[in-house]
Coordinates of C-alpha atoms in Angstrom, one line a residue:
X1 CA 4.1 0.2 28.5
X2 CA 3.7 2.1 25.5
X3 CA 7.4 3.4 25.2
X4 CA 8.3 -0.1 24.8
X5 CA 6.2 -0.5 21.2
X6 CA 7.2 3.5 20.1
X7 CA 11.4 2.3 20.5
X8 CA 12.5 -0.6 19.2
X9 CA 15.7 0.2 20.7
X10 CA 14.6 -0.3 24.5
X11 CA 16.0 -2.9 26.1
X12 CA 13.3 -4.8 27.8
X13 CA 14.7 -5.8 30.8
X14 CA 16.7 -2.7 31.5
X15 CA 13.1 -0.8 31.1
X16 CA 11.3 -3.0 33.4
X17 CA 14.1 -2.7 36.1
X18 CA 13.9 1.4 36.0
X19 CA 9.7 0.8 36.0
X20 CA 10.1 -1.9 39.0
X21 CA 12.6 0.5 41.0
X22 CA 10.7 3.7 40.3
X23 CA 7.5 1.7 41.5
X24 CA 9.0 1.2 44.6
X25 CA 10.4 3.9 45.7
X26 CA 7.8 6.2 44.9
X27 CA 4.4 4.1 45.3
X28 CA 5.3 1.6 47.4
X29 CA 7.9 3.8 50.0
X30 CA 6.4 7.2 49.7
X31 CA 2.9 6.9 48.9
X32 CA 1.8 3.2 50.0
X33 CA 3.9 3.7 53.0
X34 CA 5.8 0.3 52.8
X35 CA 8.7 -0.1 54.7
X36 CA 10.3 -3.0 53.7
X37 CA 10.8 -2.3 49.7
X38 CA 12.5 -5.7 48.8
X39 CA 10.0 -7.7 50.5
X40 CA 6.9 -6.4 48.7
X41 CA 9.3 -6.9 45.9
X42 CA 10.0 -10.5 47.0
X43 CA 5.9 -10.5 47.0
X44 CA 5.1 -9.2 43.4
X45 CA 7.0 -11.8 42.5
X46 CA 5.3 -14.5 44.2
X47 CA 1.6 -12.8 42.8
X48 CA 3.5 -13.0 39.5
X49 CA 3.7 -16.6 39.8
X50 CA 0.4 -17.1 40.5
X51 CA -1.2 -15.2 37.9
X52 CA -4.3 -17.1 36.4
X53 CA -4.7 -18.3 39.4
X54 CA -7.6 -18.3 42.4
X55 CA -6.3 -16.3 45.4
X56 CA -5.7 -17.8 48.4
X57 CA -4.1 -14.7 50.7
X58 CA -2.6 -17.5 53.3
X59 CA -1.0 -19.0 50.7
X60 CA 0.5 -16.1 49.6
X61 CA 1.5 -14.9 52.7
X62 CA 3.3 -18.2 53.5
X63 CA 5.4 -17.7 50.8
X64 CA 6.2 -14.6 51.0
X65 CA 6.9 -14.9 54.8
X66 CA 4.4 -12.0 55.7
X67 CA 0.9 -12.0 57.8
X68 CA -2.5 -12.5 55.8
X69 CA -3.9 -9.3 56.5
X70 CA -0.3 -7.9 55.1
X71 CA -0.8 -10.1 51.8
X72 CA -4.3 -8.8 51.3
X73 CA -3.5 -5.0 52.0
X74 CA -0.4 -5.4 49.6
X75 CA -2.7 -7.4 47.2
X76 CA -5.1 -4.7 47.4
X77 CA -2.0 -1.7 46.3
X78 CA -0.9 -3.7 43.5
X79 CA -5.2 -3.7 42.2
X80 CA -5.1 -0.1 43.0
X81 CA -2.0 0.8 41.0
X82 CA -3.4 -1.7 38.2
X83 CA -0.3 -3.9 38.3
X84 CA -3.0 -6.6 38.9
X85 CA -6.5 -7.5 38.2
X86 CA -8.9 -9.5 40.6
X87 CA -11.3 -11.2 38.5
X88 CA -14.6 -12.2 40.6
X89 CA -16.5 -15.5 40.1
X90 CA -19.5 -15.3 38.3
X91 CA -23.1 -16.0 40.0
X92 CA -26.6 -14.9 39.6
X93 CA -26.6 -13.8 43.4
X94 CA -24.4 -10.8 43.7
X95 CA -23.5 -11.2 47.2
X96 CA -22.4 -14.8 46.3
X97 CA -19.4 -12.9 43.8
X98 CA -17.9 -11.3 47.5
X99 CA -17.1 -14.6 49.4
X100 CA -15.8 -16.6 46.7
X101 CA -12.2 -16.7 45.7
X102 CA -11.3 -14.4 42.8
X103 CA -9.0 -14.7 40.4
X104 CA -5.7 -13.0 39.6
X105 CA -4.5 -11.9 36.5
X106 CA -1.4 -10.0 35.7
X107 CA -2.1 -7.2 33.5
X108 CA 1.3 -6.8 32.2
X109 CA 2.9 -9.9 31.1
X110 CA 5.7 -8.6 30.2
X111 CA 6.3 -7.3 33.9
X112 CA 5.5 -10.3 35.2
X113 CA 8.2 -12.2 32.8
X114 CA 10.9 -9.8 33.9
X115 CA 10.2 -10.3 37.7
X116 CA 10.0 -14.6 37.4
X117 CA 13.3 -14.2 35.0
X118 CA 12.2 -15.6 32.0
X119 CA 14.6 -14.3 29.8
X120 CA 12.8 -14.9 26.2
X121 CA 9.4 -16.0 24.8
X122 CA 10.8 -19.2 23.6
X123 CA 12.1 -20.2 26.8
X124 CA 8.5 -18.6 28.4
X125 CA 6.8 -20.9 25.2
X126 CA 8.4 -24.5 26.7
X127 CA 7.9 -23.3 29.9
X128 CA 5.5 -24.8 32.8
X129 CA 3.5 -21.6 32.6
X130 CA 3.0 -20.9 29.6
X131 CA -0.7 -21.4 29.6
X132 CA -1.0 -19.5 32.6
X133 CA 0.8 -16.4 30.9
X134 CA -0.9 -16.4 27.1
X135 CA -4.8 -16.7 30.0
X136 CA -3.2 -13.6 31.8
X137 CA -2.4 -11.9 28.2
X138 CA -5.8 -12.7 26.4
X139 CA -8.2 -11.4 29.8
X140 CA -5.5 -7.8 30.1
X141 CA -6.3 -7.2 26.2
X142 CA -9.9 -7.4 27.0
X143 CA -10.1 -5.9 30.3
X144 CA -7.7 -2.8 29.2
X145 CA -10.3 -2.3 25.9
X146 CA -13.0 -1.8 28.4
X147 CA -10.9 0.6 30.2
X148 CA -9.8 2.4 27.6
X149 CA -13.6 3.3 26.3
X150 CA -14.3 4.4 30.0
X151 CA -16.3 1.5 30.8
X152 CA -16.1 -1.2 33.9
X153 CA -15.0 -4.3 32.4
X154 CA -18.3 -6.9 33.1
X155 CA -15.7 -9.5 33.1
X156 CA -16.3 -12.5 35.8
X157 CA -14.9 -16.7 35.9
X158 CA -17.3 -19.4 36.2
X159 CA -15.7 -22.2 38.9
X160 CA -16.0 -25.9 39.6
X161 CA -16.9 -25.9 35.6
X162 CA -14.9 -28.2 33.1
X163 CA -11.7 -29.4 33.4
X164 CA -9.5 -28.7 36.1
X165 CA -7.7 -25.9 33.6
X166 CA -10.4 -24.5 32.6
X167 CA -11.0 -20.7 33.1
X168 CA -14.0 -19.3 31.9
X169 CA -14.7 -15.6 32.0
X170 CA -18.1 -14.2 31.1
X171 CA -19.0 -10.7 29.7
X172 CA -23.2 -11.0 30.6
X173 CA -23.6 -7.6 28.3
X174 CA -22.5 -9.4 25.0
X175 CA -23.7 -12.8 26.5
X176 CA -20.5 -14.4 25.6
X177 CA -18.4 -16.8 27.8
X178 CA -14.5 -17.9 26.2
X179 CA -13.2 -20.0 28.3
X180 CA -10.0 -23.1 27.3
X181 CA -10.6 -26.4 26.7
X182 CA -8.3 -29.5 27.8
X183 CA -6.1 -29.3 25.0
X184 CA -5.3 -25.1 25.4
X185 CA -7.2 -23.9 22.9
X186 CA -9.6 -20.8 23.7
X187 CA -13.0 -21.0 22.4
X188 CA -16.3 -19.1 23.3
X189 CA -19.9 -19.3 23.0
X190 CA -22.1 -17.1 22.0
X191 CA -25.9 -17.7 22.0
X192 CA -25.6 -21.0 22.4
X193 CA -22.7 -21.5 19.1
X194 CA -19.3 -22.6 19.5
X195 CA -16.8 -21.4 17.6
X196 CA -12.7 -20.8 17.7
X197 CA -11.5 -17.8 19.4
X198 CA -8.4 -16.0 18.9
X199 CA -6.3 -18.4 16.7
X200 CA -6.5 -21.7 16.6
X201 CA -3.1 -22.8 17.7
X202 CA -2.7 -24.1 21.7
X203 CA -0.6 -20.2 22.3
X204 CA -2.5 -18.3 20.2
X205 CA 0.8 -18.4 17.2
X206 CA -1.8 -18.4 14.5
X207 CA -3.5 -15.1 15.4

């Protein structure tokens, strides 16, 4: 949202609203062709609340009161319009990757505060999902610096690995995996060393 860092004098919320309400009514109404506008609303904000999170599309579509088939498709519109990233498990069989759960990352944290109404970071900081939303913030920096050098981010998760928190994702060209350890901190490794990454403090306040 680059207007956002150019004008200090944006109000955030009032700019998410117009991006939300523009979003809908031209992607979702007149180009995605969904008719019920407040329910796929209803439905980014339930995939809002699960960022950093495997996806499970019943699960989804239980809460958000629609079919399976529904939640992937609408799933599917928010990868395509990059509101969201699905992040693939990794494995040395490629056709392994397809029919494991990914994992789903919002790539605008910012957006995804807005639409679960968490009014300001300190409030965000002390909140439940905290860890959840600095995860989603740290993989979107990386996976947009891919993008933005015209490259496919080589960005997977290794599962059933560590703690029950833990997150790993794994660039293979750089052979580095960062992944967070049981206390929240990030750390990677990188031919075979271990080492801090990005700050030293549980969110990252150190950077």
């Amino acid at each position: 949202m680059p207007e956002l860092y150019a004008d200090e004098e944006v109000q955030w919320e009032v700019y998410y609203r117009s991006y939300v309400d523009t979003y809908l009514q031209r992607d979702i109404r007149d180009l995605a062709q969904v008719a019920d506008e407040m329910q796929f609303y209803n439905f980014m904000t339930i995939v809002a609340a699960h960022t950093a999170k495997p996806v499970v599309y019943q699960e989804l579509a239980d809460a958000a009161g629609i079919s399976a088939p529904t939640a992937k498709k609408w799933l599917s519109i928010l990868v395509s319009s990059h509101i969201i990233a699905l992040v693939q498990p990794y494995h040395n069989n490629i056709l392994k990757r397809v029919v494991k759960m990914p994992l789903l990352h919002f790539l605008d944290t910012g957006l995804a505060a807005y639409l679960l109404k968490w009014g300001n970071p300190e409030a965000l900081e002390r909140g439940a999902m905290s860890g959840a939303f600095f995860e989603s913030y740290v993989f979107s920096e990386i996976y947009k610096s891919y993008l933005n050098a015209g490259k496919e981010p080589p960005i997977f998760y290794i599962s059933g690995q560590g703690s029950k928190g833990d997150r790993p994702a794994v660039l293979p060209e750089r052979d580095i995996v960062s992944h967070r350890d049981q206390e929240g901190r990030f750390t990677r490794k990188e031919r075979g060393q271990k080492f801090p990454c990005l700050g030293s403090g549980r969110y990252g306040r150190d950077l």
